XYZ file of C-alpha atoms in Angstrom:
174
model
C -6.787 -36.449 -14.259
C -6.907 -39.977 -15.688
C -10.457 -39.315 -16.824
C -9.248 -36.240 -18.724
C -6.226 -37.987 -20.261
C -8.436 -40.843 -21.441
C -10.119 -38.357 -23.805
C -6.874 -37.888 -25.753
C -5.298 -39.998 -28.489
C -1.528 -40.209 -28.847
C -0.084 -39.860 -32.323
C 3.466 -39.987 -33.690
C 4.231 -37.752 -36.660
C 7.316 -37.991 -38.833
C 9.169 -34.859 -39.907
C 7.557 -33.197 -42.968
C 4.206 -34.895 -42.282
C 1.003 -32.856 -42.110
C -1.557 -33.025 -39.323
C -3.796 -30.530 -41.109
C -4.009 -29.277 -44.688
C -6.317 -26.720 -46.318
C -9.876 -27.943 -46.842
C -9.561 -30.542 -44.049
C -12.319 -30.663 -41.463
C -10.593 -29.557 -38.255
C -12.074 -31.443 -35.332
C -8.978 -31.774 -33.136
C -6.568 -29.708 -31.078
C -3.045 -31.047 -30.604
C -0.859 -30.908 -27.504
C 2.834 -31.441 -28.245
C 4.538 -34.075 -26.088
C 7.776 -34.016 -28.077
C 9.073 -32.474 -31.265
C 8.346 -29.260 -33.113
C 5.531 -28.322 -35.484
C 4.566 -25.220 -37.397
C 1.368 -23.821 -38.802
C 1.498 -21.782 -41.965
C -0.653 -20.188 -44.616
C 0.078 -20.513 -48.337
C -0.933 -17.308 -50.127
C -2.183 -16.963 -53.708
C 1.405 -16.452 -54.925
C 2.566 -19.716 -53.366
C 4.420 -17.959 -50.536
C 4.407 -19.583 -47.094
C 3.654 -17.452 -44.039
C 4.449 -19.148 -40.726
C 1.924 -18.259 -38.051
C 3.031 -20.452 -35.170
C 5.627 -22.872 -33.930
C 4.722 -25.443 -31.288
C 7.186 -27.356 -29.128
C 6.750 -29.456 -25.980
C 3.805 -28.378 -23.804
C 2.332 -26.126 -26.521
C -0.928 -26.498 -28.415
C -1.423 -26.285 -32.171
C -4.254 -26.576 -34.683
C -5.982 -24.403 -37.251
C -7.824 -22.709 -34.420
C -10.084 -20.572 -36.607
C -11.338 -23.698 -38.363
C -11.530 -25.624 -35.078
C -13.633 -23.032 -33.258
C -15.820 -21.963 -36.199
C -16.470 -25.408 -37.723
C -15.000 -24.309 -41.059
C -12.557 -26.065 -43.361
C -8.870 -25.560 -42.670
C -7.006 -22.681 -44.279
C -3.671 -23.586 -42.721
C -1.121 -26.337 -42.912
C 0.109 -27.866 -39.655
C 3.365 -29.713 -40.322
C 5.923 -31.511 -38.175
C 9.362 -29.962 -38.636
C 10.845 -32.586 -36.318
C 9.679 -36.111 -35.595
C 6.954 -35.379 -33.047
C 4.481 -36.962 -30.674
C 1.190 -35.237 -29.916
C -1.921 -35.837 -27.890
C -5.080 -34.910 -29.761
C -8.550 -34.276 -28.474
C -11.743 -34.137 -30.512
C -13.803 -30.991 -30.105
C -16.804 -33.091 -29.022
C -14.701 -34.809 -26.339
C -13.447 -31.447 -25.129
C -17.056 -30.388 -24.598
C -17.655 -33.611 -22.628
C -14.578 -32.857 -20.519
C -15.888 -29.347 -19.766
C -19.123 -30.847 -18.482
C -17.418 -33.529 -16.380
C -14.537 -31.414 -15.080
C -15.636 -27.746 -14.875
C -12.132 -26.481 -13.988
C -10.987 -27.563 -17.454
C -13.192 -24.994 -19.112
C -11.410 -22.279 -17.139
C -8.008 -23.776 -18.041
C -8.829 -23.787 -21.763
C -10.333 -20.297 -21.571
C -7.110 -18.995 -20.012
C -5.049 -20.857 -22.614
C -7.124 -19.362 -25.418
C -6.879 -15.878 -23.908
C -3.088 -16.156 -23.659
C -2.903 -17.291 -27.293
C -5.046 -14.337 -28.365
C -2.814 -11.880 -26.487
C 0.308 -13.430 -28.041
C -1.175 -13.156 -31.547
C -2.253 -9.562 -30.894
C 1.225 -8.629 -29.657
C 2.788 -10.255 -32.721
C 0.629 -8.129 -35.020
C 1.588 -4.961 -33.138
C 5.250 -5.974 -33.197
C 5.105 -6.384 -36.978
C 3.601 -2.910 -37.312
C 5.787 -1.076 -34.796
C 9.178 -2.754 -34.591
C 12.154 -3.167 -36.859
C 13.192 -6.590 -38.109
C 16.119 -6.536 -35.664
C 13.822 -5.776 -32.728
C 11.428 -8.532 -33.803
C 14.300 -11.026 -34.063
C 15.625 -10.096 -30.606
C 12.106 -10.374 -29.151
C 11.712 -13.796 -30.804
C 15.013 -15.005 -29.314
C 14.043 -13.748 -25.841
C 10.516 -15.136 -26.003
C 11.373 -18.508 -27.549
C 15.004 -19.352 -26.704
C 14.494 -23.108 -26.955
C 13.005 -22.829 -30.448
C 15.844 -20.847 -32.008
C 18.245 -23.759 -31.580
C 15.815 -26.249 -33.136
C 14.620 -24.589 -36.316
C 16.548 -23.296 -39.271
C 16.991 -19.623 -40.044
C 14.722 -19.893 -43.083
C 11.776 -20.706 -40.790
C 12.708 -17.948 -38.325
C 12.960 -15.400 -41.150
C 9.620 -16.495 -42.554
C 7.967 -16.203 -39.136
C 9.420 -12.702 -38.749
C 8.243 -11.695 -42.228
C 11.730 -11.072 -43.606
C 14.022 -12.701 -46.159
C 16.659 -15.201 -44.948
C 19.379 -12.850 -46.249
C 18.032 -10.069 -44.027
C 18.074 -12.363 -41.003
C 21.661 -13.296 -41.800
C 22.642 -9.595 -41.880
C 20.792 -8.963 -38.610
C 22.561 -11.865 -36.893
C 25.969 -10.683 -38.151
C 25.307 -7.128 -36.952
C 24.277 -8.412 -33.524
C 27.410 -10.577 -33.375
C 29.646 -7.619 -34.271
C 27.987 -5.380 -31.671
C 28.198 -7.963 -28.875
């Protein structure tokens, strides 16, 4: 385990600081020790679209860029003061060779992330905004208390005013 941990670098990131910005070369994955980060895409109209939040024990990066050796398309930003461990892609390959069980661990982690992303797409297509909000609260209860409603609404693909109405309706019906 010490051999594996020695491949990581610890980094502290202040709130509103970027780990990754578009056009960056993405050579690292980040494991969150403390804090909260988000990844988002900025479309051609200047609108932000949050793709992921990452809190303690979660991983974050621009994974498409990381795995395909392309420039970043996403921003990865700390929304709280955060501490992460980062590992270079080349060091990850070394770790796979030295510790074969790690390759299985990362394969399972990647598979779980793919399934989560797939389910989010289906949820956006099939479910109402209220259902998506309730699913978000059930799936990520520790995040909802740490991020503002603007970020939650953006992640859900709705306006903050709509989220406010949804929350009021849920409160009334409880």
